[in-house]
Amino acid sequence: MRRTPLLAAAAAAALLVGGCASPGSTSPGTATVTTPGAVAPDAEGGVEPGATAPAWEPAVVATAVADEVTALDAPEGAPVETFAHPNANGAPLTFLVVQEQEGWVEVQLPVRPNGTTGWVPTQAVELAAVPYRIEISTATNELTLVREGVPIRTFPVATGTGDTPTPLGTFYLTELLAPTNPGYGPFAYGLSAYSDVLNEFGGGPGQIGLHGTDDEGTIGQDVSHGCIRMANADITALTELLPLGTPVVVS
């Protein structure tokens, strides 16, 4: 099993992830975007003698190394779903690792229902460590960026309405797009999450996104169809830091 830096390229798509817009908005086109890479896990650790080990553990991300990866319901089990690499939007096929077992990793799958997991052979992926985590509060409409277990910055965001709420749970960043529609700002991350109430939206499958906006007066409110909306400067700042596979915890 190889452990190498996470490949960072994400490419163009015909439609933005669904569930993002306010009523009346249209789906934007996209252009190629590159994300920062994750780092290879440190095999020897970094704690000096006598020092206290940090309480945090980095997230582990699996990136496909084959043209497709089939996830199973258990090691050597039945197929759950087969995924193309790169994905339909041209981004590297990426999973968030739940646990590792000899020869296998259990990963979160970017499918409905939210929280679905599957097992993939370690020979089909490369593993990398991610020091970041995003925490989003739908109660306060705030996004907190966490590095190595320590909150380092908080941003105001907009989230879903009462009828089209932002789904709760632990997800991850699956792709990074550059919308041509200014209503979605300069960047949009796709998440592994899907709307709990919209099976499709704007020509897409109801996938949740994290994106900018041309109406920053809505930031801090419950106004979207489920996506998380940020000021354009804030989403741009995140794209300079976060690789695909970064965990996103929504509460």
Short mmCIF file of N, CA and C in Angstrom, two decimals, residues 29-182:
data_model
loop_
_atom_site.label_atom_id
_atom_site.label_comp_id
_atom_site.label_asym_id
_atom_site.label_seq_id
_atom_site.Cartn_x
_atom_site.Cartn_y
_atom_site.Cartn_z
N GLY A 29 -22.09 27.10 -15.15
CA GLY A 29 -21.07 26.23 -15.68
C GLY A 29 -19.86 26.27 -14.77
N THR A 30 -18.84 25.51 -15.12
CA THR A 30 -17.66 25.45 -14.27
C THR A 30 -16.40 25.40 -15.10
N ALA A 31 -15.27 25.63 -14.45
CA ALA A 31 -13.97 25.53 -15.09
C ALA A 31 -13.02 24.80 -14.17
N THR A 32 -11.88 24.39 -14.72
CA THR A 32 -10.91 23.60 -13.96
C THR A 32 -10.32 24.37 -12.79
N VAL A 33 -10.18 23.69 -11.66
CA VAL A 33 -9.59 24.27 -10.46
C VAL A 33 -8.65 23.26 -9.85
N THR A 34 -7.59 23.72 -9.21
CA THR A 34 -6.64 22.85 -8.52
C THR A 34 -6.71 23.11 -7.02
N THR A 35 -6.70 22.04 -6.22
CA THR A 35 -6.72 22.17 -4.77
C THR A 35 -5.34 21.85 -4.20
N PRO A 36 -5.05 22.32 -2.98
CA PRO A 36 -3.79 21.94 -2.33
C PRO A 36 -3.74 20.44 -2.09
N GLY A 37 -2.56 19.90 -1.93
CA GLY A 37 -2.41 18.47 -1.65
C GLY A 37 -2.39 18.18 -0.17
N ALA A 38 -2.77 16.95 0.17
CA ALA A 38 -2.58 16.46 1.53
C ALA A 38 -1.14 15.99 1.65
N VAL A 39 -0.77 15.48 2.81
CA VAL A 39 0.61 15.04 3.02
C VAL A 39 0.64 13.58 3.39
N ALA A 40 1.74 12.94 3.07
CA ALA A 40 1.89 11.54 3.43
C ALA A 40 1.96 11.40 4.94
N PRO A 41 1.26 10.42 5.53
CA PRO A 41 1.34 10.23 6.98
C PRO A 41 2.77 9.98 7.43
N ASP A 42 3.12 10.53 8.59
CA ASP A 42 4.47 10.38 9.14
C ASP A 42 4.59 9.02 9.80
N ALA A 43 5.43 8.17 9.23
CA ALA A 43 5.55 6.80 9.72
C ALA A 43 6.20 6.74 11.10
N GLU A 44 7.00 7.75 11.43
CA GLU A 44 7.74 7.70 12.69
C GLU A 44 7.13 8.58 13.78
N GLY A 45 6.12 9.37 13.41
CA GLY A 45 5.53 10.28 14.39
C GLY A 45 6.43 11.48 14.60
N GLY A 46 5.93 12.46 15.40
CA GLY A 46 6.70 13.68 15.57
C GLY A 46 6.78 14.13 17.01
N VAL A 47 6.59 13.26 17.98
CA VAL A 47 6.57 13.64 19.39
C VAL A 47 7.94 13.40 20.00
N GLU A 48 8.51 14.43 20.57
CA GLU A 48 9.83 14.30 21.19
C GLU A 48 9.73 13.53 22.51
N PRO A 49 10.83 12.90 22.94
CA PRO A 49 10.82 12.18 24.21
C PRO A 49 10.37 13.07 25.36
N GLY A 50 9.45 12.55 26.18
CA GLY A 50 8.95 13.30 27.32
C GLY A 50 7.82 14.24 27.01
N ALA A 51 7.53 14.44 25.71
CA ALA A 51 6.45 15.35 25.34
C ALA A 51 5.12 14.62 25.36
N THR A 52 4.04 15.38 25.52
CA THR A 52 2.70 14.81 25.50
C THR A 52 2.21 14.75 24.06
N ALA A 53 1.72 13.60 23.65
CA ALA A 53 1.23 13.44 22.29
C ALA A 53 -0.01 14.29 22.08
N PRO A 54 -0.20 14.86 20.89
CA PRO A 54 -1.38 15.67 20.63
C PRO A 54 -2.64 14.82 20.69
N ALA A 55 -3.76 15.46 21.06
CA ALA A 55 -5.03 14.74 21.22
C ALA A 55 -5.71 14.48 19.90
N TRP A 56 -5.27 15.14 18.85
CA TRP A 56 -5.94 15.00 17.56
C TRP A 56 -5.27 13.92 16.71
N GLU A 57 -6.02 13.40 15.77
CA GLU A 57 -5.48 12.50 14.76
C GLU A 57 -5.88 13.04 13.40
N PRO A 58 -4.96 13.09 12.45
CA PRO A 58 -5.32 13.61 11.14
C PRO A 58 -6.31 12.69 10.45
N ALA A 59 -7.16 13.29 9.63
CA ALA A 59 -8.04 12.49 8.79
C ALA A 59 -7.19 11.79 7.73
N VAL A 60 -7.63 10.63 7.30
CA VAL A 60 -6.94 9.90 6.25
C VAL A 60 -7.84 9.85 5.03
N VAL A 61 -7.28 10.18 3.89
CA VAL A 61 -8.02 10.27 2.63
C VAL A 61 -7.47 9.22 1.67
N ALA A 62 -8.36 8.58 0.93
CA ALA A 62 -7.97 7.58 -0.07
C ALA A 62 -8.29 8.11 -1.46
N THR A 63 -7.31 8.15 -2.33
CA THR A 63 -7.49 8.59 -3.71
C THR A 63 -7.25 7.41 -4.64
N ALA A 64 -8.15 7.22 -5.58
CA ALA A 64 -8.07 6.07 -6.49
C ALA A 64 -6.81 6.12 -7.34
N VAL A 65 -6.28 4.93 -7.67
CA VAL A 65 -5.13 4.82 -8.56
C VAL A 65 -5.48 4.02 -9.81
N ALA A 66 -6.74 3.57 -9.89
CA ALA A 66 -7.21 2.82 -11.06
C ALA A 66 -8.33 3.60 -11.73
N ASP A 67 -8.74 3.17 -12.92
CA ASP A 67 -9.79 3.86 -13.66
C ASP A 67 -11.14 3.75 -12.98
N GLU A 68 -11.33 2.75 -12.16
CA GLU A 68 -12.56 2.62 -11.39
C GLU A 68 -12.28 1.85 -10.11
N VAL A 69 -13.12 2.09 -9.12
CA VAL A 69 -12.99 1.42 -7.83
C VAL A 69 -14.36 0.90 -7.43
N THR A 70 -14.44 -0.38 -7.06
CA THR A 70 -15.70 -0.97 -6.59
C THR A 70 -15.65 -1.09 -5.08
N ALA A 71 -16.62 -0.48 -4.42
CA ALA A 71 -16.74 -0.58 -2.96
C ALA A 71 -17.61 -1.78 -2.61
N LEU A 72 -17.21 -2.51 -1.57
CA LEU A 72 -17.91 -3.72 -1.14
C LEU A 72 -18.56 -3.49 0.22
N ASP A 73 -19.53 -4.35 0.57
CA ASP A 73 -20.20 -4.19 1.86
C ASP A 73 -19.38 -4.74 3.02
N ALA A 74 -18.31 -5.45 2.72
CA ALA A 74 -17.38 -6.00 3.71
C ALA A 74 -16.13 -6.43 2.95
N PRO A 75 -14.99 -6.60 3.63
CA PRO A 75 -13.83 -7.14 2.93
C PRO A 75 -14.19 -8.47 2.25
N GLU A 76 -13.90 -8.57 0.97
CA GLU A 76 -14.24 -9.74 0.16
C GLU A 76 -15.76 -9.93 0.04
N GLY A 77 -16.54 -8.88 0.34
CA GLY A 77 -17.99 -8.99 0.34
C GLY A 77 -18.63 -8.68 -1.00
N ALA A 78 -19.92 -8.33 -0.94
CA ALA A 78 -20.70 -8.05 -2.15
C ALA A 78 -20.50 -6.60 -2.58
N PRO A 79 -20.56 -6.34 -3.89
CA PRO A 79 -20.40 -4.97 -4.38
C PRO A 79 -21.51 -4.05 -3.88
N VAL A 80 -21.13 -2.83 -3.52
CA VAL A 80 -22.09 -1.79 -3.17
C VAL A 80 -22.27 -0.84 -4.34
N GLU A 81 -21.17 -0.35 -4.87
CA GLU A 81 -21.22 0.55 -6.02
C GLU A 81 -19.83 0.66 -6.63
N THR A 82 -19.81 0.90 -7.95
CA THR A 82 -18.55 1.11 -8.65
C THR A 82 -18.44 2.58 -9.03
N PHE A 83 -17.27 3.17 -8.78
CA PHE A 83 -17.03 4.59 -9.02
C PHE A 83 -15.94 4.77 -10.07
N ALA A 84 -16.15 5.72 -10.98
CA ALA A 84 -15.16 6.03 -12.00
C ALA A 84 -14.12 7.00 -11.44
N HIS A 85 -12.89 6.86 -11.92
CA HIS A 85 -11.80 7.77 -11.57
C HIS A 85 -11.15 8.27 -12.85
N PRO A 86 -11.18 9.60 -13.09
CA PRO A 86 -11.78 10.65 -12.27
C PRO A 86 -13.30 10.56 -12.26
N ASN A 87 -13.93 11.37 -11.39
CA ASN A 87 -15.38 11.30 -11.29
C ASN A 87 -16.05 12.01 -12.46
N ALA A 88 -17.37 12.10 -12.43
CA ALA A 88 -18.11 12.65 -13.56
C ALA A 88 -17.76 14.11 -13.84
N ASN A 89 -17.27 14.83 -12.85
CA ASN A 89 -16.88 16.22 -13.03
C ASN A 89 -15.39 16.39 -13.30
N GLY A 90 -14.69 15.27 -13.49
CA GLY A 90 -13.28 15.34 -13.81
C GLY A 90 -12.35 15.44 -12.62
N ALA A 91 -12.89 15.32 -11.41
CA ALA A 91 -12.07 15.42 -10.20
C ALA A 91 -11.54 14.05 -9.81
N PRO A 92 -10.39 13.99 -9.14
CA PRO A 92 -9.88 12.71 -8.66
C PRO A 92 -10.90 12.04 -7.74
N LEU A 93 -11.10 10.75 -7.92
CA LEU A 93 -12.02 10.00 -7.06
C LEU A 93 -11.41 9.90 -5.67
N THR A 94 -12.08 10.48 -4.69
CA THR A 94 -11.54 10.61 -3.35
C THR A 94 -12.54 10.11 -2.33
N PHE A 95 -12.06 9.42 -1.31
CA PHE A 95 -12.89 8.92 -0.21
C PHE A 95 -12.29 9.36 1.12
N LEU A 96 -13.13 9.51 2.13
CA LEU A 96 -12.68 9.73 3.50
C LEU A 96 -12.64 8.39 4.21
N VAL A 97 -11.48 8.05 4.76
CA VAL A 97 -11.29 6.74 5.39
C VAL A 97 -11.93 6.72 6.78
N VAL A 98 -12.70 5.66 7.05
CA VAL A 98 -13.33 5.44 8.35
C VAL A 98 -12.42 4.58 9.23
N GLN A 99 -11.89 3.51 8.66
CA GLN A 99 -10.97 2.64 9.39
C GLN A 99 -10.15 1.83 8.41
N GLU A 100 -9.02 1.32 8.89
CA GLU A 100 -8.14 0.48 8.08
C GLU A 100 -8.07 -0.92 8.67
N GLN A 101 -8.00 -1.89 7.78
CA GLN A 101 -7.85 -3.29 8.15
C GLN A 101 -6.87 -3.89 7.16
N GLU A 102 -6.18 -4.92 7.53
CA GLU A 102 -5.13 -5.46 6.66
C GLU A 102 -5.65 -5.70 5.25
N GLY A 103 -5.10 -4.97 4.31
CA GLY A 103 -5.47 -5.13 2.91
C GLY A 103 -6.70 -4.36 2.49
N TRP A 104 -7.38 -3.69 3.45
CA TRP A 104 -8.65 -3.03 3.14
C TRP A 104 -8.77 -1.72 3.92
N VAL A 105 -9.57 -0.80 3.36
CA VAL A 105 -9.98 0.40 4.09
C VAL A 105 -11.49 0.56 3.95
N GLU A 106 -12.13 0.91 5.07
CA GLU A 106 -13.55 1.27 5.01
C GLU A 106 -13.62 2.78 4.79
N VAL A 107 -14.42 3.19 3.81
CA VAL A 107 -14.46 4.60 3.43
C VAL A 107 -15.90 5.09 3.36
N GLN A 108 -16.06 6.39 3.56
CA GLN A 108 -17.34 7.02 3.27
C GLN A 108 -17.52 7.07 1.77
N LEU A 109 -18.75 6.84 1.33
CA LEU A 109 -19.05 6.87 -0.09
C LEU A 109 -19.89 8.11 -0.42
N PRO A 110 -19.62 8.77 -1.54
CA PRO A 110 -20.36 9.98 -1.92
C PRO A 110 -21.67 9.63 -2.62
N VAL A 111 -22.54 8.94 -1.91
CA VAL A 111 -23.81 8.46 -2.47
C VAL A 111 -24.92 8.65 -1.43
N ARG A 112 -26.15 8.49 -1.88
CA ARG A 112 -27.29 8.40 -0.97
C ARG A 112 -27.41 6.96 -0.49
N PRO A 113 -27.92 6.74 0.74
CA PRO A 113 -28.18 7.76 1.76
C PRO A 113 -26.88 8.28 2.36
N ASN A 114 -26.95 9.50 2.89
CA ASN A 114 -25.78 10.08 3.54
C ASN A 114 -25.25 9.14 4.62
N GLY A 115 -23.93 9.03 4.71
CA GLY A 115 -23.31 8.18 5.71
C GLY A 115 -23.03 6.77 5.25
N THR A 116 -23.37 6.45 3.99
CA THR A 116 -23.08 5.12 3.46
C THR A 116 -21.57 4.88 3.42
N THR A 117 -21.15 3.69 3.81
CA THR A 117 -19.73 3.34 3.75
C THR A 117 -19.55 2.06 2.93
N GLY A 118 -18.33 1.81 2.54
CA GLY A 118 -17.98 0.59 1.82
C GLY A 118 -16.51 0.29 2.02
N TRP A 119 -16.12 -0.91 1.62
CA TRP A 119 -14.73 -1.34 1.76
C TRP A 119 -14.07 -1.41 0.39
N VAL A 120 -12.84 -0.88 0.31
CA VAL A 120 -12.08 -0.96 -0.93
C VAL A 120 -10.69 -1.53 -0.62
N PRO A 121 -10.11 -2.28 -1.55
CA PRO A 121 -8.77 -2.83 -1.30
C PRO A 121 -7.73 -1.72 -1.28
N THR A 122 -6.76 -1.82 -0.40
CA THR A 122 -5.74 -0.78 -0.29
C THR A 122 -4.92 -0.65 -1.57
N GLN A 123 -4.83 -1.72 -2.35
CA GLN A 123 -4.06 -1.64 -3.59
C GLN A 123 -4.74 -0.76 -4.63
N ALA A 124 -6.03 -0.42 -4.42
CA ALA A 124 -6.77 0.40 -5.37
C ALA A 124 -6.67 1.89 -5.08
N VAL A 125 -6.03 2.25 -3.95
CA VAL A 125 -6.00 3.65 -3.54
C VAL A 125 -4.63 4.03 -2.99
N GLU A 126 -4.40 5.33 -2.92
CA GLU A 126 -3.26 5.89 -2.20
C GLU A 126 -3.81 6.65 -1.00
N LEU A 127 -3.15 6.52 0.14
CA LEU A 127 -3.61 7.15 1.37
C LEU A 127 -2.77 8.38 1.68
N ALA A 128 -3.43 9.40 2.20
CA ALA A 128 -2.75 10.64 2.59
C ALA A 128 -3.43 11.22 3.81
N ALA A 129 -2.67 11.98 4.60
CA ALA A 129 -3.20 12.59 5.82
C ALA A 129 -3.61 14.03 5.54
N VAL A 130 -4.72 14.44 6.16
CA VAL A 130 -5.23 15.81 6.04
C VAL A 130 -5.30 16.43 7.44
N PRO A 131 -4.61 17.53 7.69
CA PRO A 131 -4.62 18.12 9.03
C PRO A 131 -5.84 18.99 9.32
N TYR A 132 -6.63 19.28 8.29
CA TYR A 132 -7.75 20.20 8.46
C TYR A 132 -9.07 19.48 8.67
N ARG A 133 -10.01 20.20 9.28
CA ARG A 133 -11.40 19.78 9.38
C ARG A 133 -12.26 21.04 9.35
N ILE A 134 -13.43 20.94 8.74
CA ILE A 134 -14.40 22.04 8.74
C ILE A 134 -15.54 21.66 9.65
N GLU A 135 -15.94 22.58 10.52
CA GLU A 135 -17.10 22.38 11.39
C GLU A 135 -18.11 23.48 11.08
N ILE A 136 -19.34 23.09 10.76
CA ILE A 136 -20.38 24.04 10.38
C ILE A 136 -21.54 23.93 11.36
N SER A 137 -21.93 25.05 11.94
CA SER A 137 -23.08 25.09 12.84
C SER A 137 -24.26 25.71 12.11
N THR A 138 -25.34 24.95 11.93
CA THR A 138 -26.54 25.51 11.31
C THR A 138 -27.32 26.36 12.31
N ALA A 139 -27.03 26.22 13.59
CA ALA A 139 -27.71 27.03 14.61
C ALA A 139 -27.19 28.46 14.61
N THR A 140 -25.87 28.61 14.43
CA THR A 140 -25.26 29.94 14.47
C THR A 140 -24.85 30.44 13.09
N ASN A 141 -24.97 29.59 12.06
CA ASN A 141 -24.52 29.92 10.71
C ASN A 141 -23.06 30.37 10.73
N GLU A 142 -22.23 29.50 11.28
CA GLU A 142 -20.80 29.75 11.32
C GLU A 142 -20.04 28.51 10.84
N LEU A 143 -18.94 28.76 10.16
CA LEU A 143 -18.03 27.71 9.73
C LEU A 143 -16.71 27.92 10.45
N THR A 144 -16.25 26.89 11.12
CA THR A 144 -14.98 26.96 11.84
C THR A 144 -13.96 26.08 11.15
N LEU A 145 -12.82 26.65 10.84
CA LEU A 145 -11.71 25.91 10.25
C LEU A 145 -10.82 25.41 11.37
N VAL A 146 -10.59 24.10 11.40
CA VAL A 146 -9.80 23.47 12.45
C VAL A 146 -8.55 22.86 11.82
N ARG A 147 -7.39 23.15 12.41
CA ARG A 147 -6.14 22.54 11.95
C ARG A 147 -5.48 21.84 13.12
N GLU A 148 -5.17 20.57 12.93
CA GLU A 148 -4.50 19.76 13.96
C GLU A 148 -5.26 19.83 15.28
N GLY A 149 -6.58 19.83 15.18
CA GLY A 149 -7.43 19.81 16.36
C GLY A 149 -7.68 21.15 17.00
N VAL A 150 -7.11 22.22 16.44
CA VAL A 150 -7.23 23.55 17.05
C VAL A 150 -8.02 24.47 16.11
N PRO A 151 -9.13 25.08 16.56
CA PRO A 151 -9.84 26.05 15.73
C PRO A 151 -8.94 27.24 15.42
N ILE A 152 -8.83 27.59 14.14
CA ILE A 152 -7.93 28.69 13.78
C ILE A 152 -8.67 29.87 13.16
N ARG A 153 -9.90 29.67 12.69
CA ARG A 153 -10.63 30.79 12.11
C ARG A 153 -12.10 30.42 11.99
N THR A 154 -12.98 31.41 12.19
CA THR A 154 -14.41 31.21 12.05
C THR A 154 -14.96 32.17 11.01
N PHE A 155 -15.82 31.66 10.12
CA PHE A 155 -16.41 32.45 9.06
C PHE A 155 -17.93 32.44 9.20
N PRO A 156 -18.62 33.54 8.89
CA PRO A 156 -20.08 33.50 8.81
C PRO A 156 -20.50 32.83 7.51
N VAL A 157 -21.58 32.08 7.56
CA VAL A 157 -22.09 31.39 6.37
C VAL A 157 -23.61 31.48 6.34
N ALA A 158 -24.18 31.14 5.20
CA ALA A 158 -25.62 30.93 5.08
C ALA A 158 -25.86 29.44 4.90
N THR A 159 -26.96 28.94 5.45
CA THR A 159 -27.29 27.52 5.34
C THR A 159 -28.72 27.36 4.85
N GLY A 160 -29.24 26.14 4.88
CA GLY A 160 -30.53 25.84 4.31
C GLY A 160 -31.70 26.41 5.10
N THR A 161 -32.82 26.53 4.42
CA THR A 161 -34.05 26.99 5.07
C THR A 161 -34.65 25.85 5.89
N GLY A 162 -35.74 26.17 6.59
CA GLY A 162 -36.42 25.12 7.35
C GLY A 162 -37.00 24.04 6.47
N ASP A 163 -37.43 24.42 5.25
CA ASP A 163 -38.00 23.44 4.32
C ASP A 163 -36.93 22.69 3.54
N THR A 164 -35.78 23.30 3.35
CA THR A 164 -34.68 22.67 2.61
C THR A 164 -33.40 22.78 3.45
N PRO A 165 -33.36 22.05 4.55
CA PRO A 165 -32.24 22.22 5.49
C PRO A 165 -30.93 21.64 4.97
N THR A 166 -29.85 22.19 5.48
CA THR A 166 -28.54 21.59 5.24
C THR A 166 -28.46 20.29 6.03
N PRO A 167 -28.15 19.16 5.39
CA PRO A 167 -28.11 17.89 6.12
C PRO A 167 -27.02 17.88 7.19
N LEU A 168 -27.30 17.18 8.27
CA LEU A 168 -26.36 17.09 9.38
C LEU A 168 -25.57 15.79 9.29
N GLY A 169 -24.34 15.83 9.79
CA GLY A 169 -23.50 14.63 9.79
C GLY A 169 -22.07 14.95 9.43
N THR A 170 -21.28 13.91 9.23
CA THR A 170 -19.89 14.05 8.82
C THR A 170 -19.76 13.68 7.36
N PHE A 171 -19.22 14.61 6.58
CA PHE A 171 -19.07 14.43 5.14
C PHE A 171 -17.63 14.79 4.75
N TYR A 172 -17.37 14.98 3.45
CA TYR A 172 -16.03 15.40 3.04
C TYR A 172 -16.11 16.10 1.69
N LEU A 173 -15.04 16.83 1.35
CA LEU A 173 -14.97 17.56 0.09
C LEU A 173 -14.63 16.59 -1.04
N THR A 174 -15.47 16.58 -2.08
CA THR A 174 -15.28 15.63 -3.18
C THR A 174 -14.70 16.25 -4.44
N GLU A 175 -14.86 17.56 -4.63
CA GLU A 175 -14.40 18.21 -5.86
C GLU A 175 -14.39 19.71 -5.64
N LEU A 176 -13.65 20.41 -6.49
CA LEU A 176 -13.60 21.87 -6.46
C LEU A 176 -13.85 22.39 -7.86
N LEU A 177 -14.89 23.22 -7.99
CA LEU A 177 -15.30 23.75 -9.27
C LEU A 177 -15.19 25.27 -9.28
N ALA A 178 -15.11 25.84 -10.49
CA ALA A 178 -15.10 27.30 -10.65
C ALA A 178 -16.33 27.69 -11.46
N PRO A 179 -17.43 28.05 -10.81
CA PRO A 179 -18.66 28.38 -11.53
C PRO A 179 -18.48 29.60 -12.42
N THR A 180 -19.13 29.58 -13.60
CA THR A 180 -19.13 30.75 -14.47
C THR A 180 -20.29 31.68 -14.13
N ASN A 181 -21.29 31.19 -13.40
CA ASN A 181 -22.40 32.01 -12.93
C ASN A 181 -21.95 32.73 -11.66
N PRO A 182 -21.91 34.08 -11.67
CA PRO A 182 -21.43 34.80 -10.49
C PRO A 182 -22.30 34.61 -9.26
#
